[in-house]
Short mmCIF file of C-alpha atoms in Angstrom, two decimals:
data_model
loop_
_atom_site.label_atom_id
_atom_site.label_comp_id
_atom_site.label_asym_id
_atom_site.label_seq_id
_atom_site.Cartn_x
_atom_site.Cartn_y
_atom_site.Cartn_z
CA MET A 119 -6.33 18.66 37.12
CA ALA A 120 -3.79 19.68 35.13
CA LYS A 121 -0.60 22.21 36.12
CA LYS A 122 -1.04 25.88 34.27
CA VAL A 123 2.29 26.61 32.18
CA LEU A 124 3.39 29.80 34.16
CA GLY A 125 6.10 30.98 32.41
CA ARG A 126 9.43 29.49 30.10
CA TYR A 127 12.83 31.19 31.15
CA GLY A 128 16.39 30.75 29.69
CA ASN A 129 19.70 32.67 28.94
CA GLU A 130 21.64 32.79 26.00
CA ARG A 131 24.63 34.72 27.70
CA GLN A 132 27.01 32.62 28.97
CA HIS A 133 29.71 33.66 31.29
CA TRP A 134 33.05 31.65 32.95
CA VAL A 135 33.09 30.57 37.12
CA GLY A 136 36.69 30.36 37.07
CA ASP A 137 37.95 28.81 34.06
CA GLY A 138 36.69 25.39 33.97
CA PHE A 139 33.21 25.66 34.38
CA PRO A 140 31.37 27.80 31.13
CA VAL A 141 27.67 28.50 32.52
CA ARG A 142 24.08 29.32 31.74
CA SER A 143 21.79 30.53 34.68
CA LEU A 144 18.54 29.63 33.80
CA PHE A 145 16.53 30.74 36.69
CA SER A 146 17.69 33.07 39.66
CA TYR A 147 15.52 33.73 42.91
CA ASN A 148 16.98 37.19 42.27
CA VAL A 149 14.65 37.34 39.24
CA LEU A 150 11.44 35.39 41.00
CA GLY A 151 12.34 35.36 44.15
CA ALA A 152 9.58 33.10 45.88
CA HIS A 153 8.17 31.89 43.13
CA ILE A 154 10.49 29.14 42.53
CA SER A 155 10.95 28.06 46.47
CA PRO A 156 12.72 26.34 47.84
CA PHE A 157 14.99 26.10 44.55
CA LEU A 158 17.52 29.55 44.72
CA LEU A 159 19.10 28.75 40.79
CA LEU A 160 20.20 26.61 38.59
CA ASP A 161 23.53 27.32 35.93
CA TYR A 162 23.66 25.09 33.15
CA ALA A 163 28.02 24.52 32.25
CA GLY A 164 28.18 23.34 29.00
CA PRO A 165 28.19 21.63 26.40
CA HIS A 166 32.10 22.37 26.47
CA ASN A 167 34.91 20.77 24.29
CA PHE A 168 38.06 21.36 26.79
CA GLU A 169 41.77 20.76 25.54
CA PRO A 170 43.59 18.54 27.39
CA THR A 171 45.81 20.17 29.82
CA SER A 172 48.69 19.89 32.93
CA THR A 173 47.29 22.92 34.96
CA ARG A 174 43.84 22.71 37.17
CA ARG A 175 41.01 24.03 35.84
CA GLY A 176 38.02 25.20 38.23
CA VAL A 177 37.52 27.55 40.89
CA GLY A 178 38.89 28.09 43.87
CA GLU A 179 38.41 28.29 47.61
CA HIS A 180 35.24 29.82 47.76
CA PRO A 181 32.19 30.50 50.93
CA HIS A 182 28.78 29.86 50.93
CA ARG A 183 26.04 29.68 53.75
CA GLY A 184 22.19 29.28 54.30
CA PHE A 185 21.70 26.30 51.48
CA GLU A 186 23.11 23.47 49.40
CA THR A 187 24.72 23.06 46.43
CA VAL A 188 23.69 20.28 44.21
CA THR A 189 25.41 19.27 40.79
CA ILE A 190 25.20 16.36 38.42
CA VAL A 191 27.64 15.71 35.80
CA TYR A 192 26.82 14.83 32.73
CA ASP A 193 30.06 15.08 30.28
CA GLY A 194 33.76 15.46 31.91
CA GLU A 195 34.55 14.46 36.14
CA VAL A 196 34.43 17.22 38.81
CA GLU A 197 36.60 17.22 41.77
CA HIS A 198 35.07 18.87 45.11
CA ARG A 199 37.40 20.27 48.23
CA ASP A 200 35.46 21.77 51.45
CA SER A 201 36.39 22.63 55.04
CA ALA A 202 34.51 20.21 56.33
CA GLY A 203 37.00 17.45 55.31
CA ASN A 204 34.96 15.84 52.83
CA GLY A 205 35.67 15.99 49.09
CA GLY A 206 35.52 13.30 45.72
CA VAL A 207 35.67 13.21 41.91
CA ILE A 208 32.41 12.63 40.66
CA GLY A 209 31.62 11.40 36.40
CA PRO A 210 29.23 10.73 33.68
CA GLY A 211 25.39 9.94 36.03
CA ASP A 212 27.42 11.62 39.30
CA VAL A 213 25.94 14.08 41.80
CA GLN A 214 27.64 15.53 45.13
CA TRP A 215 24.64 16.49 46.83
CA MET A 216 26.81 19.83 49.69
CA THR A 217 25.24 20.67 52.63
CA ALA A 218 26.88 24.68 52.93
CA ALA A 219 24.26 25.61 56.00
CA GLY A 220 26.01 27.51 59.08
CA GLY A 221 28.81 28.13 56.12
CA ILE A 222 32.23 26.33 54.33
CA ILE A 223 34.57 27.08 52.02
CA HIS A 224 35.31 23.96 48.96
CA GLU A 225 36.67 24.64 46.03
CA GLU A 226 35.61 22.83 42.80
CA TYR A 227 38.09 21.76 40.03
CA HIS A 228 38.28 19.48 36.82
CA SER A 229 39.51 15.99 38.40
CA PRO A 230 42.84 15.35 36.98
CA GLY A 231 42.43 12.73 34.87
CA PHE A 232 39.78 14.37 33.16
CA ALA A 233 42.37 17.37 32.79
CA LYS A 234 44.77 15.62 31.12
CA THR A 235 42.59 14.14 28.92
CA GLY A 236 40.30 16.77 27.84
CA GLY A 237 37.30 16.03 26.35
CA PRO A 238 33.43 17.24 26.52
CA PHE A 239 32.17 18.84 29.97
CA ARG A 240 28.48 19.37 30.48
CA MET A 241 27.10 19.56 33.96
CA VAL A 242 24.38 21.19 36.26
CA GLN A 243 24.59 23.25 39.86
CA LEU A 244 20.95 23.77 41.60
CA TRP A 245 20.70 25.94 44.79
CA VAL A 246 18.30 24.55 47.26
CA ASN A 247 17.53 26.75 50.24
CA LEU A 248 16.84 25.92 53.75
CA PRO A 249 14.53 26.74 56.33
CA ALA A 250 15.50 29.23 58.75
CA ARG A 251 16.30 26.41 61.73
CA ASP A 252 18.62 24.64 59.31
CA LYS A 253 20.40 27.75 57.71
CA MET A 254 22.91 27.28 61.03
CA ALA A 255 23.47 23.16 61.14
CA PRO A 256 26.36 21.75 60.75
CA GLY A 257 27.78 21.21 56.96
CA ALA A 258 27.40 18.20 55.18
CA TYR A 259 28.54 16.01 52.15
CA GLN A 260 26.47 13.29 50.20
CA GLY A 261 28.84 11.62 46.94
CA ILE A 262 25.82 10.02 45.09
CA SER A 263 27.52 6.80 42.95
CA LYS A 264 25.50 6.91 39.67
CA ASP A 265 24.94 3.10 40.94
CA ASP A 266 22.83 4.30 43.72
CA ILE A 267 20.14 6.61 41.70
CA PRO A 268 17.28 4.11 40.81
CA GLU A 269 16.27 4.43 37.07
CA VAL A 270 12.67 4.08 37.19
CA SER A 271 11.29 2.94 32.64
CA LEU A 272 8.50 3.85 31.52
CA ASP A 273 5.53 2.82 29.76
CA MET A 274 5.32 1.83 26.13
CA GLY A 275 9.08 2.03 26.25
CA ALA A 276 9.23 6.05 26.28
CA GLY A 277 12.13 6.79 28.21
CA ASN A 278 13.24 6.93 31.56
CA VAL A 279 13.38 8.70 35.33
CA ARG A 280 16.57 8.69 37.66
CA ILE A 281 15.22 9.49 41.04
CA ILE A 282 18.42 11.26 42.64
CA ALA A 283 15.67 12.89 45.37
CA GLY A 284 12.36 12.36 46.58
CA ASP A 285 10.47 9.85 44.60
CA TYR A 286 8.81 8.87 41.88
CA ALA A 287 6.29 5.75 41.51
CA SER A 288 7.14 4.75 44.98
CA ILE A 289 11.01 4.90 44.46
CA LYS A 290 12.99 6.88 46.77
CA GLY A 291 16.04 8.56 45.67
CA PRO A 292 19.27 8.21 47.49
CA ALA A 293 19.66 12.07 48.36
CA LYS A 294 18.67 13.16 51.97
CA THR A 295 17.25 16.94 52.11
CA PHE A 296 15.80 19.12 54.49
CA THR A 297 12.49 19.79 53.32
CA PRO A 298 10.51 17.63 50.68
CA ILE A 299 11.32 18.05 46.94
CA ASN A 300 12.12 15.54 43.89
CA VAL A 301 14.87 15.84 41.29
CA TRP A 302 14.20 13.83 39.13
CA ASP A 303 16.44 13.29 35.64
CA ALA A 304 14.98 12.38 32.43
CA THR A 305 14.80 11.16 29.23
CA LEU A 306 12.64 10.78 26.53
CA ARG A 307 12.47 9.62 23.52
CA ALA A 308 11.38 11.26 20.31
CA ASP A 309 8.26 11.64 19.56
CA ALA A 310 7.00 9.64 23.06
CA ASP A 311 4.92 10.93 26.09
CA TRP A 312 4.48 10.91 29.69
CA PHE A 313 2.14 12.60 32.00
CA ALA A 314 3.80 12.92 35.14
CA GLU A 315 1.81 12.99 38.56
CA LEU A 316 3.14 15.69 40.47
CA PRO A 317 2.62 16.65 44.18
CA VAL A 318 0.05 19.57 44.54
CA GLY A 319 0.92 22.37 46.03
CA HIS A 320 4.57 22.25 45.26
CA THR A 321 7.18 24.81 42.53
CA ALA A 322 7.23 22.85 40.02
CA MET A 323 10.61 23.19 37.01
CA ILE A 324 11.16 21.88 34.19
CA VAL A 325 14.56 22.23 32.53
CA VAL A 326 15.68 21.42 29.50
CA LEU A 327 19.06 19.86 28.97
CA THR A 328 18.96 18.66 25.44
CA GLY A 329 16.34 18.50 22.84
CA HIS A 330 12.47 20.18 22.10
CA LEU A 331 9.51 19.05 24.21
CA THR A 332 6.14 20.26 24.03
CA ILE A 333 4.22 21.12 27.47
CA GLU A 334 0.72 20.62 28.29
CA LYS A 335 -0.06 20.62 23.93
CA SER A 336 0.64 23.95 23.33
CA HIS A 337 4.14 25.10 25.27
CA GLN A 338 7.45 25.04 23.67
CA ALA A 339 11.11 24.69 25.34
CA GLY A 340 14.65 23.89 24.15
CA GLU A 341 17.89 23.08 25.35
CA ALA A 342 18.69 25.46 28.29
CA GLU A 343 14.73 26.44 28.74
CA MET A 344 12.85 26.30 32.25
CA VAL A 345 9.25 25.50 32.35
CA LEU A 346 7.54 27.32 35.54
CA LEU A 347 4.47 25.45 36.74
CA ASP A 348 1.32 26.18 38.47
CA ARG A 349 1.52 24.69 42.42
CA LYS A 350 -2.44 23.71 41.73
CA GLY A 351 -3.15 20.38 39.85
CA GLY A 352 -0.76 17.02 39.94
CA GLU A 353 -0.53 16.01 36.04
CA VAL A 354 1.72 17.44 33.46
CA ALA A 355 1.53 16.08 29.83
CA ILE A 356 4.80 16.10 28.13
CA HIS A 357 5.78 15.36 24.40
CA ALA A 358 9.29 14.90 23.12
CA ASP A 359 9.34 16.66 19.85
CA GLY A 360 12.98 14.35 19.53
CA ASP A 361 15.21 12.30 21.79
CA SER A 362 15.88 15.12 25.07
CA ARG A 363 16.82 14.79 28.56
CA PHE A 364 15.22 17.50 31.43
CA LEU A 365 15.68 17.64 34.75
CA ILE A 366 11.92 17.88 36.93
CA LEU A 367 12.70 19.99 40.41
CA THR A 368 9.39 20.13 42.81
CA GLY A 369 9.66 21.40 46.34
CA GLU A 370 7.09 22.13 49.12
CA PRO A 371 7.75 26.44 49.52
CA ILE A 372 9.59 27.72 52.26
CA ASP A 373 7.40 30.75 53.20
CA GLU A 374 10.29 32.51 54.79
CA PRO A 375 11.98 35.91 53.36
CA ILE A 376 14.97 35.34 51.30
CA VAL A 377 17.84 37.81 51.33
CA GLY A 378 20.67 37.08 49.13
CA TYR A 379 24.31 38.54 49.14
CA GLY A 380 26.99 36.17 47.08
CA PRO A 381 27.20 33.05 48.45
CA PHE A 382 25.42 33.73 51.21
CA VAL A 383 21.28 33.28 51.54
CA MET A 384 19.86 34.23 54.42
CA ASN A 385 16.55 35.11 55.79
CA SER A 386 17.80 38.57 56.91
CA ASP A 387 19.91 41.89 56.00
CA ALA A 388 21.39 41.20 59.39
CA GLU A 389 22.26 37.28 58.91
CA ILE A 390 24.11 38.57 55.63
CA ARG A 391 26.59 41.35 57.43
CA GLN A 392 26.51 38.75 60.26
CA ALA A 393 27.99 35.88 57.30
CA VAL A 394 30.55 38.55 55.11
CA GLU A 395 31.77 39.63 59.36
CA ASP A 396 32.18 35.20 60.31
CA PHE A 397 33.70 34.97 56.66
CA ASN A 398 36.21 38.00 56.90
CA ALA A 399 37.60 37.30 60.70
CA GLY A 400 38.30 33.45 59.37
CA ARG A 401 35.19 31.91 61.45
CA PHE A 402 34.58 29.73 58.38
CA VAL A 403 37.97 27.32 58.04
CA HIS A 404 40.06 26.67 54.85
CA ALA A 405 39.15 23.76 52.53
CA ALA A 406 41.39 20.49 53.92
CA SER A 407 44.29 20.28 51.92
#
């Protein structure tokens, strides 16, 4: 049984996060609520060309609680530091998976090397919700090199799938997750077809980063657009109208209330008030210098 297309979403309006990330928010729980659970939002930064500079570009210390952030770099480099003492630089093909959970303060900048040379910049940041039982777990960080991400070639030379999280064709991705999810980074060549098997019962989305797709024969999606699929059914037909790159996101829904306030996503207003109180009282340790 094929999955049905429920809707197409996108955002032509770009805004800056700090001075290093020109982003379009392609979907958010503020609009779609539990329909996208366990995912919360996705920001698509770029494509943008930065001039060389000797100053730091990015966003300084800021807190998170109650979820995870997943950053995938396609062009440029991002440097991460957080209050748990984790840090690192990721470049094209790399992923950083930060578990904010009970509370982390972190900062994100262009790497010094990329700032010095400038050039094209493009990345995605995905927010993944945590179930109530794990929202106050210790913070953690997974720096995932492109060399550690398995890649599967599709039949007939149609394209490739990088398995960041979950599994595809019995091959598992390296990311450790709290609930069952798949994050697949896929490419299809022009005029190629892929009949992708997705888990029945999962929330499922296709996020087009470059190119143009036709999904289930009649639904169109171009750059910086997300297509939401029905949880019923297992197969989705994807046709590339031109060389295309896209993410497939699937996840087991978390059937719990979602209450968010800026960088905090919890299950109740009381928990949000506690998060704000804890941050203001200095109970979130500042990023390690």
